[in-house]
């Protein structure tokens, strides 16, 4: 269990949040032209990184806004929090 | 030849104060080359090695394990065994395992303490009732024993359940699989390790895989913390770390690794002689031979490899346990832990070849892999030895995520995911 610093509400208990999985998976621009392999890649295949990964979170029991997080999945340490549409931190 | 365990060997060793038991398995250094290497020394990996040696005559093989055998999810689960899955493919897979469980202690000459004490799944709302009835019919069509129980029959089978209709989620009925039950998880790993070792399999502990070497689309071997091992066939059975190993070979898997928690209470006298699972309120409980209540909680929703879960998950499970079993209200929980489970989008496992020749994956068992250990090992050994899946695991290939032919057991399996 950890504390999450919501970019809109400040630091809150993790219980208020819902994890939304891997971030920056781009929705296909031309869905009708996608092959089965490309659909599988988009829908199902995940990096599932052990280490720092970028992921989406939702402040479900709070402001209900979505945002991004860089978190080390090996020890649950939060490295950075940034808003939707922003580029992931390089460090 | 290793001495057989028996009442006589027990008696003989008692005379020397149990100080002269022989080693159950060796501790070899890795050879330069093997016919096949299994990555991951949990129950599934050791079972795979055992059946490769026994049924497919491949004795020049090794199991490499980064920690100690059975130290991962094999030692962290709630030991429930059942096969009452909805879909035909799952029913075939899990009942194959259950049939092997029934004779496993004899086969391994190792007491895995398999106890067919029955598993009961409870219904708490009208949809549960419909789903469980449907699953009961589906199970029977597949030759799997299943009965539907009404509330009175649930109470009769397990008298400590609170069947009052005044509680938040009253018990409306349930299903019972009498052939289901529990086994001793550590003994399964140790029994398979001892059996495989006796046939010449090298079990190499404290040996972590660092990279997978390949030329083009053919595997050549693995780099480990104990040096390079040449091999043509690699079977990866790495549970929560499957994606990490897949990444070494440049593959992506449809998996997410999440913490799943369990806890045990202080030991008490026998109070519950079966396994009761409840999907809707997420509580399941059984009692170990030591007398501890073994309680399974749920997964967290975020990816983590930390082997720690959130406190509110445990709290939610205990709330449900206390409402269903008021008699437990003053018991104390002694230990709580988390394991990292690899979950597929369709909540069914992957036992499959890959696009790389000689690389096989056995993963995605998610929250319920222990029950399948013998069957998983048997079928994965078949897949590796023949470079083709057995008909029982053909549906559990990686390609189903491309073709869309998923085995959707989310919710259908009467299991809490």
Coordinates of C-alpha atoms in Angstrom, one line a residue, chain B residues 258-412:
Chain B
X258 CA 0.1 -8.8 -9.9
X259 CA 0.3 -9.5 -6.2
X260 CA -2.1 -12.1 -4.8
X261 CA -2.3 -12.4 -1.1
X262 CA -3.0 -15.2 1.4
X263 CA -3.0 -15.6 5.1
X264 CA -3.1 -18.2 7.8
X265 CA -4.5 -18.1 11.3
X266 CA -3.2 -19.6 14.6
X267 CA -3.8 -23.4 14.7
X268 CA -7.0 -24.6 16.2
X269 CA -8.8 -27.9 16.5
X270 CA -10.6 -29.3 13.4
X271 CA -13.5 -26.9 12.6
X272 CA -13.9 -27.0 8.8
X273 CA -13.3 -30.3 7.0
X274 CA -13.8 -29.0 3.4
X275 CA -12.8 -26.1 1.2
X276 CA -15.3 -23.3 0.8
X277 CA -14.9 -20.7 -1.9
X278 CA -17.0 -17.6 -2.5
X279 CA -16.5 -15.7 -5.6
X280 CA -19.0 -12.8 -5.0
X281 CA -17.7 -11.7 -1.6
X282 CA -14.2 -12.9 -2.3
X283 CA -13.5 -15.3 0.6
X284 CA -12.2 -18.8 0.6
X285 CA -11.1 -20.9 3.4
X286 CA -9.9 -24.3 4.3
X287 CA -8.0 -25.8 7.3
X288 CA -4.5 -27.3 7.1
X289 CA -3.5 -30.5 8.8
X290 CA -1.6 -28.3 11.4
X291 CA -5.0 -26.7 12.2
X292 CA -4.4 -23.3 10.7
X293 CA -7.1 -21.7 8.7
X294 CA -5.8 -21.0 5.2
X295 CA -7.5 -18.0 3.7
X296 CA -7.1 -16.7 0.1
X297 CA -7.5 -13.0 -0.6
X298 CA -7.7 -11.3 -4.0
X299 CA -5.2 -9.7 -6.4
X300 CA -4.3 -6.0 -6.5
X301 CA -5.2 -4.2 -9.7
X302 CA -1.7 -2.8 -10.4
X303 CA 1.3 -4.6 -11.8
X304 CA 4.0 -5.4 -9.2
X305 CA 6.8 -7.8 -8.6
X306 CA 7.2 -6.8 -4.9
X307 CA 5.5 -9.9 -3.3
X308 CA 3.5 -7.4 -1.2
X309 CA -0.1 -6.6 -1.6
X310 CA -2.4 -3.8 -0.3
X311 CA -3.9 -4.0 3.1
X312 CA -7.4 -3.2 2.0
X313 CA -7.5 -6.4 0.0
X314 CA -6.9 -8.5 3.1
X315 CA -9.3 -6.4 5.1
X316 CA -12.1 -6.9 2.5
X317 CA -11.5 -10.7 2.5
X318 CA -11.6 -10.9 6.3
X319 CA -14.8 -8.8 6.4
X320 CA -16.4 -11.4 4.1
X321 CA -15.0 -14.3 6.1
X322 CA -16.4 -12.9 9.4
X323 CA -19.8 -12.4 8.0
X324 CA -19.9 -16.0 6.6
X325 CA -18.2 -17.6 9.6
X326 CA -19.0 -15.6 12.8
X327 CA -17.3 -18.4 14.8
X328 CA -13.9 -17.1 13.5
X329 CA -14.4 -13.6 15.0
X330 CA -11.9 -14.0 17.8
X331 CA -9.2 -15.8 15.8
X332 CA -5.9 -14.2 15.2
X333 CA -4.1 -14.2 11.9
X334 CA -0.5 -15.3 12.2
X335 CA 1.1 -14.8 8.8
X336 CA 0.2 -13.0 5.6
X337 CA 2.1 -12.9 2.4
X338 CA 1.9 -12.2 -1.3
X339 CA 2.9 -14.1 -4.5
X340 CA 3.2 -12.7 -8.0
X341 CA 0.8 -14.2 -10.4
X342 CA 0.9 -13.9 -14.2
X343 CA -2.6 -13.2 -15.4
X344 CA -3.8 -13.7 -19.0
X345 CA -6.5 -11.6 -20.5
X346 CA -8.8 -14.6 -20.7
X347 CA -7.7 -16.0 -17.3
X348 CA -6.5 -19.3 -19.0
X349 CA -3.0 -20.5 -19.1
X350 CA -0.5 -20.6 -22.0
X351 CA 1.2 -24.0 -22.7
X352 CA 2.7 -23.3 -26.0
X353 CA 5.4 -23.2 -28.7
X354 CA 6.6 -19.8 -29.7
X355 CA 7.7 -18.1 -32.9
X356 CA 11.3 -19.0 -31.8
X357 CA 12.2 -22.7 -32.5
X358 CA 13.1 -24.5 -29.3
X359 CA 11.5 -22.0 -27.0
X360 CA 8.4 -23.0 -25.1
X361 CA 6.3 -21.2 -22.5
X362 CA 4.2 -22.5 -19.7
X363 CA 2.7 -19.5 -18.0
X364 CA -0.4 -17.4 -17.4
X365 CA -1.8 -19.7 -14.7
X366 CA -2.8 -16.6 -12.9
X367 CA -4.5 -17.1 -9.5
X368 CA -5.0 -20.9 -9.9
X369 CA -2.0 -22.8 -11.1
X370 CA -1.3 -25.1 -8.1
X371 CA -4.2 -27.4 -8.9
X372 CA -2.9 -28.1 -12.4
X373 CA 0.7 -28.9 -11.4
X374 CA 0.9 -32.6 -12.4
X375 CA -1.2 -32.1 -15.6
X376 CA 0.7 -29.0 -16.6
X377 CA 4.0 -30.8 -16.2
X378 CA 2.8 -33.8 -18.2
X379 CA 1.4 -31.8 -21.1
X380 CA 4.2 -29.4 -21.2
X381 CA 6.7 -32.3 -21.3
X382 CA 4.8 -33.7 -24.2
X383 CA 4.8 -30.3 -26.0
X384 CA 8.6 -29.9 -25.5
X385 CA 9.5 -33.5 -26.4
X386 CA 7.4 -33.7 -29.6
X387 CA 7.6 -30.0 -30.6
X388 CA 3.8 -30.3 -30.8
X389 CA 1.1 -29.7 -28.2
X390 CA -0.9 -32.6 -26.7
X391 CA -4.6 -32.5 -27.7
X392 CA -5.5 -31.4 -24.1
X393 CA -3.3 -28.3 -24.3
X394 CA -3.7 -27.5 -28.0
X395 CA -6.3 -24.8 -27.2
X396 CA -3.9 -23.1 -24.7
X397 CA -1.5 -21.8 -27.4
X398 CA -0.1 -18.3 -27.8
X399 CA -1.8 -17.8 -31.1
X400 CA -5.2 -17.7 -29.6
X401 CA -4.6 -14.0 -28.8
X402 CA -4.2 -13.4 -32.6
X403 CA -7.0 -15.7 -33.8
X404 CA -9.4 -14.6 -31.1
X405 CA -10.1 -18.2 -30.0
X406 CA -9.9 -17.4 -26.3
X407 CA -10.7 -19.7 -23.5
X408 CA -12.6 -17.2 -21.4
X409 CA -12.7 -18.5 -17.9
X410 CA -13.0 -15.1 -16.2
X411 CA -15.9 -15.6 -13.8
X412 CA -16.9 -18.7 -15.6

